[in-house]
Amino acid sequence: MKITVESLGLPTLSAVIGKKTELDFKGGTVADLVQHLVDRFGPKARDALLDRGGQLDMTIQLMVNDEGFLPRGDLPTRALKDGARIRLMLLVAGG
């Protein structure tokens, strides 16, 4: 299946995977896609995406299509379909 991955506000990740990339993905969950990105793009992608424990870094928010931010607990169970658009964004807070 084809999946589009967009990297927004993450210059290190964008330098590795591109700002907008279409990938052939065998299918599975969002967590599987994150692992696919690490496997395909190597250590620089791992460093940009994952924390020291191997989980999606807390500074990154993830959105599937236009459904809003995906809770971290849903990464292993949220299935992806052909044509899905995944946005990886820098979590910004302030006040």
Short mmCIF file of N, CA and C in Angstrom, two decimals:
data_model
loop_
_atom_site.label_atom_id
_atom_site.label_comp_id
_atom_site.label_asym_id
_atom_site.label_seq_id
_atom_site.Cartn_x
_atom_site.Cartn_y
_atom_site.Cartn_z
N MET A 1 0.83 -1.17 0.00
CA MET A 1 0.00 0.00 0.00
C MET A 1 0.88 1.24 0.00
N LYS A 2 0.32 2.33 -0.44
CA LYS A 2 1.03 3.60 -0.46
C LYS A 2 0.61 4.43 0.76
N ILE A 3 1.61 4.96 1.44
CA ILE A 3 1.40 5.82 2.61
C ILE A 3 2.20 7.10 2.36
N THR A 4 1.61 8.24 2.66
CA THR A 4 2.33 9.51 2.58
C THR A 4 2.72 9.93 3.98
N VAL A 5 3.99 10.25 4.16
CA VAL A 5 4.51 10.70 5.46
C VAL A 5 5.01 12.12 5.29
N GLU A 6 4.50 13.02 6.14
CA GLU A 6 4.93 14.41 6.13
C GLU A 6 5.64 14.72 7.44
N SER A 7 6.75 15.43 7.34
CA SER A 7 7.51 15.86 8.50
C SER A 7 7.39 17.37 8.61
N LEU A 8 6.73 17.84 9.67
CA LEU A 8 6.46 19.27 9.85
C LEU A 8 7.16 19.78 11.10
N GLY A 9 8.04 20.75 10.94
CA GLY A 9 8.73 21.33 12.08
C GLY A 9 9.80 20.43 12.67
N LEU A 10 10.21 19.42 11.93
CA LEU A 10 11.23 18.48 12.39
C LEU A 10 12.36 18.46 11.36
N PRO A 11 13.23 19.47 11.39
CA PRO A 11 14.24 19.59 10.33
C PRO A 11 15.20 18.40 10.25
N THR A 12 15.54 17.80 11.37
CA THR A 12 16.45 16.65 11.34
C THR A 12 15.79 15.48 10.63
N LEU A 13 14.53 15.23 10.94
CA LEU A 13 13.80 14.15 10.29
C LEU A 13 13.57 14.46 8.81
N SER A 14 13.20 15.70 8.50
CA SER A 14 12.97 16.10 7.10
C SER A 14 14.22 15.90 6.26
N ALA A 15 15.39 16.16 6.84
CA ALA A 15 16.64 15.99 6.11
C ALA A 15 16.88 14.52 5.76
N VAL A 16 16.34 13.62 6.55
CA VAL A 16 16.55 12.19 6.34
C VAL A 16 15.48 11.58 5.43
N ILE A 17 14.21 11.88 5.70
CA ILE A 17 13.13 11.23 4.95
C ILE A 17 12.46 12.16 3.94
N GLY A 18 12.75 13.46 4.02
CA GLY A 18 12.09 14.43 3.17
C GLY A 18 10.90 15.05 3.89
N LYS A 19 10.47 16.21 3.43
CA LYS A 19 9.32 16.87 4.06
C LYS A 19 8.02 16.13 3.76
N LYS A 20 7.95 15.55 2.57
CA LYS A 20 6.77 14.76 2.18
C LYS A 20 7.26 13.59 1.35
N THR A 21 6.98 12.39 1.82
CA THR A 21 7.50 11.19 1.19
C THR A 21 6.37 10.18 1.01
N GLU A 22 6.30 9.58 -0.17
CA GLU A 22 5.36 8.50 -0.39
C GLU A 22 6.13 7.19 -0.26
N LEU A 23 5.61 6.30 0.56
CA LEU A 23 6.28 5.03 0.83
C LEU A 23 5.42 3.85 0.43
N ASP A 24 6.06 2.78 -0.01
CA ASP A 24 5.40 1.49 -0.12
C ASP A 24 5.51 0.86 1.26
N PHE A 25 4.39 0.52 1.84
CA PHE A 25 4.34 -0.02 3.19
C PHE A 25 3.51 -1.29 3.14
N LYS A 26 4.02 -2.35 3.69
CA LYS A 26 3.35 -3.65 3.62
C LYS A 26 2.05 -3.69 4.41
N GLY A 27 1.86 -2.73 5.27
CA GLY A 27 0.64 -2.72 6.07
C GLY A 27 0.93 -2.93 7.52
N GLY A 28 -0.05 -2.67 8.30
CA GLY A 28 0.08 -2.82 9.73
C GLY A 28 -0.38 -1.57 10.46
N THR A 29 0.25 -1.33 11.58
CA THR A 29 -0.17 -0.24 12.46
C THR A 29 0.74 0.97 12.33
N VAL A 30 0.37 2.02 13.02
CA VAL A 30 1.20 3.22 13.05
C VAL A 30 2.55 2.90 13.67
N ALA A 31 2.57 2.10 14.72
CA ALA A 31 3.84 1.71 15.34
C ALA A 31 4.71 0.95 14.34
N ASP A 32 4.09 0.10 13.52
CA ASP A 32 4.83 -0.62 12.48
C ASP A 32 5.43 0.36 11.47
N LEU A 33 4.68 1.41 11.13
CA LEU A 33 5.18 2.41 10.19
C LEU A 33 6.38 3.15 10.77
N VAL A 34 6.31 3.53 12.04
CA VAL A 34 7.45 4.20 12.68
C VAL A 34 8.68 3.29 12.61
N GLN A 35 8.50 2.01 12.90
CA GLN A 35 9.62 1.08 12.82
C GLN A 35 10.11 0.93 11.39
N HIS A 36 9.21 0.94 10.43
CA HIS A 36 9.58 0.87 9.01
C HIS A 36 10.45 2.07 8.63
N LEU A 37 10.09 3.26 9.11
CA LEU A 37 10.90 4.46 8.83
C LEU A 37 12.31 4.30 9.40
N VAL A 38 12.40 3.80 10.61
CA VAL A 38 13.71 3.59 11.24
C VAL A 38 14.51 2.56 10.45
N ASP A 39 13.86 1.46 10.08
CA ASP A 39 14.56 0.41 9.33
C ASP A 39 15.01 0.90 7.96
N ARG A 40 14.17 1.65 7.29
CA ARG A 40 14.48 2.10 5.93
C ARG A 40 15.51 3.22 5.90
N PHE A 41 15.41 4.18 6.83
CA PHE A 41 16.26 5.36 6.78
C PHE A 41 17.42 5.34 7.77
N GLY A 42 17.48 4.34 8.64
CA GLY A 42 18.65 4.12 9.45
C GLY A 42 18.78 4.94 10.72
N PRO A 43 20.02 5.00 11.25
CA PRO A 43 20.28 5.62 12.54
C PRO A 43 19.84 7.08 12.66
N LYS A 44 19.95 7.84 11.60
CA LYS A 44 19.53 9.25 11.70
C LYS A 44 18.03 9.35 11.89
N ALA A 45 17.27 8.49 11.23
CA ALA A 45 15.82 8.47 11.44
C ALA A 45 15.49 8.01 12.85
N ARG A 46 16.20 6.99 13.32
CA ARG A 46 15.99 6.50 14.68
C ARG A 46 16.24 7.62 15.69
N ASP A 47 17.34 8.34 15.52
CA ASP A 47 17.67 9.42 16.44
C ASP A 47 16.63 10.54 16.41
N ALA A 48 16.06 10.80 15.23
CA ALA A 48 15.06 11.87 15.09
C ALA A 48 13.69 11.46 15.62
N LEU A 49 13.38 10.16 15.57
CA LEU A 49 12.04 9.70 15.92
C LEU A 49 11.90 9.11 17.31
N LEU A 50 12.91 8.39 17.77
CA LEU A 50 12.75 7.59 18.98
C LEU A 50 13.54 8.14 20.17
N ASP A 51 13.02 7.88 21.35
CA ASP A 51 13.75 8.24 22.56
C ASP A 51 14.72 7.11 22.90
N ARG A 52 15.41 7.24 24.00
CA ARG A 52 16.42 6.23 24.38
C ARG A 52 15.80 4.86 24.66
N GLY A 53 14.53 4.85 25.00
CA GLY A 53 13.84 3.58 25.27
C GLY A 53 13.24 2.94 24.03
N GLY A 54 13.42 3.57 22.87
CA GLY A 54 12.91 3.03 21.62
C GLY A 54 11.47 3.38 21.32
N GLN A 55 10.90 4.30 22.09
CA GLN A 55 9.52 4.75 21.87
C GLN A 55 9.53 6.06 21.09
N LEU A 56 8.40 6.37 20.45
CA LEU A 56 8.29 7.65 19.74
C LEU A 56 8.61 8.77 20.72
N ASP A 57 9.52 9.64 20.34
CA ASP A 57 9.96 10.72 21.21
C ASP A 57 8.77 11.57 21.66
N MET A 58 8.77 11.98 22.91
CA MET A 58 7.67 12.76 23.48
C MET A 58 7.50 14.13 22.84
N THR A 59 8.50 14.61 22.11
CA THR A 59 8.39 15.91 21.45
C THR A 59 7.71 15.82 20.09
N ILE A 60 7.32 14.61 19.69
CA ILE A 60 6.70 14.41 18.38
C ILE A 60 5.24 14.03 18.55
N GLN A 61 4.38 14.75 17.83
CA GLN A 61 2.97 14.40 17.74
C GLN A 61 2.74 13.75 16.39
N LEU A 62 1.77 12.88 16.31
CA LEU A 62 1.48 12.16 15.09
C LEU A 62 0.00 12.27 14.77
N MET A 63 -0.30 12.53 13.51
CA MET A 63 -1.68 12.64 13.07
C MET A 63 -1.89 11.69 11.89
N VAL A 64 -2.98 10.95 11.90
CA VAL A 64 -3.36 10.08 10.79
C VAL A 64 -4.49 10.77 10.04
N ASN A 65 -4.26 10.99 8.75
CA ASN A 65 -5.21 11.71 7.90
C ASN A 65 -5.56 13.04 8.57
N ASP A 66 -6.81 13.35 8.73
CA ASP A 66 -7.20 14.59 9.38
C ASP A 66 -7.98 14.31 10.66
N GLU A 67 -7.60 13.23 11.34
CA GLU A 67 -8.36 12.76 12.49
C GLU A 67 -7.93 13.35 13.82
N GLY A 68 -6.99 14.26 13.83
CA GLY A 68 -6.49 14.80 15.08
C GLY A 68 -5.29 14.00 15.57
N PHE A 69 -4.70 14.47 16.65
CA PHE A 69 -3.51 13.80 17.17
C PHE A 69 -3.86 12.42 17.70
N LEU A 70 -3.00 11.47 17.39
CA LEU A 70 -3.20 10.09 17.81
C LEU A 70 -2.58 9.90 19.20
N PRO A 71 -3.37 9.44 20.17
CA PRO A 71 -2.79 9.17 21.49
C PRO A 71 -1.70 8.11 21.38
N ARG A 72 -0.65 8.27 22.15
CA ARG A 72 0.49 7.36 22.09
C ARG A 72 0.11 5.91 22.35
N GLY A 73 -0.85 5.70 23.20
CA GLY A 73 -1.28 4.34 23.49
C GLY A 73 -1.94 3.65 22.30
N ASP A 74 -2.37 4.44 21.30
CA ASP A 74 -3.03 3.87 20.12
C ASP A 74 -2.05 3.53 19.00
N LEU A 75 -0.78 3.90 19.11
CA LEU A 75 0.19 3.63 18.04
C LEU A 75 0.25 2.14 17.67
N PRO A 76 0.27 1.22 18.66
CA PRO A 76 0.39 -0.19 18.30
C PRO A 76 -0.91 -0.81 17.74
N THR A 77 -2.04 -0.13 17.91
CA THR A 77 -3.31 -0.74 17.50
C THR A 77 -3.98 -0.02 16.33
N ARG A 78 -3.55 1.19 16.01
CA ARG A 78 -4.19 1.96 14.92
C ARG A 78 -3.71 1.44 13.58
N ALA A 79 -4.60 0.73 12.88
CA ALA A 79 -4.27 0.16 11.57
C ALA A 79 -4.25 1.26 10.52
N LEU A 80 -3.40 1.09 9.52
CA LEU A 80 -3.32 2.03 8.40
C LEU A 80 -3.89 1.38 7.15
N LYS A 81 -4.46 2.22 6.31
CA LYS A 81 -5.03 1.75 5.04
C LYS A 81 -4.30 2.44 3.89
N ASP A 82 -4.43 1.85 2.72
CA ASP A 82 -3.84 2.42 1.52
C ASP A 82 -4.27 3.88 1.36
N GLY A 83 -3.32 4.73 1.06
CA GLY A 83 -3.60 6.14 0.86
C GLY A 83 -3.56 6.99 2.12
N ALA A 84 -3.26 6.39 3.26
CA ALA A 84 -3.21 7.15 4.52
C ALA A 84 -2.13 8.22 4.45
N ARG A 85 -2.40 9.31 5.14
CA ARG A 85 -1.42 10.40 5.25
C ARG A 85 -1.06 10.54 6.72
N ILE A 86 0.22 10.41 7.00
CA ILE A 86 0.73 10.51 8.37
C ILE A 86 1.53 11.80 8.47
N ARG A 87 1.20 12.61 9.46
CA ARG A 87 1.95 13.84 9.71
C ARG A 87 2.68 13.68 11.05
N LEU A 88 3.99 13.87 10.99
CA LEU A 88 4.81 13.89 12.19
C LEU A 88 5.17 15.34 12.46
N MET A 89 4.80 15.83 13.65
CA MET A 89 4.98 17.25 13.96
C MET A 89 5.67 17.43 15.29
N LEU A 90 6.40 18.52 15.39
CA LEU A 90 7.02 18.89 16.63
C LEU A 90 5.97 19.39 17.60
N LEU A 91 5.96 18.83 18.79
CA LEU A 91 5.04 19.27 19.83
C LEU A 91 5.52 20.63 20.34
N VAL A 92 4.67 21.61 20.23
CA VAL A 92 5.02 22.96 20.66
C VAL A 92 4.09 23.36 21.79
N ALA A 93 4.66 23.86 22.85
CA ALA A 93 3.87 24.33 23.98
C ALA A 93 4.39 25.69 24.42
N GLY A 94 3.58 26.40 25.06
CA GLY A 94 4.01 27.71 25.54
C GLY A 94 2.84 28.46 26.13
N GLY A 95 3.12 29.66 26.48
CA GLY A 95 2.00 30.38 27.05
C GLY A 95 2.39 31.75 27.49
#
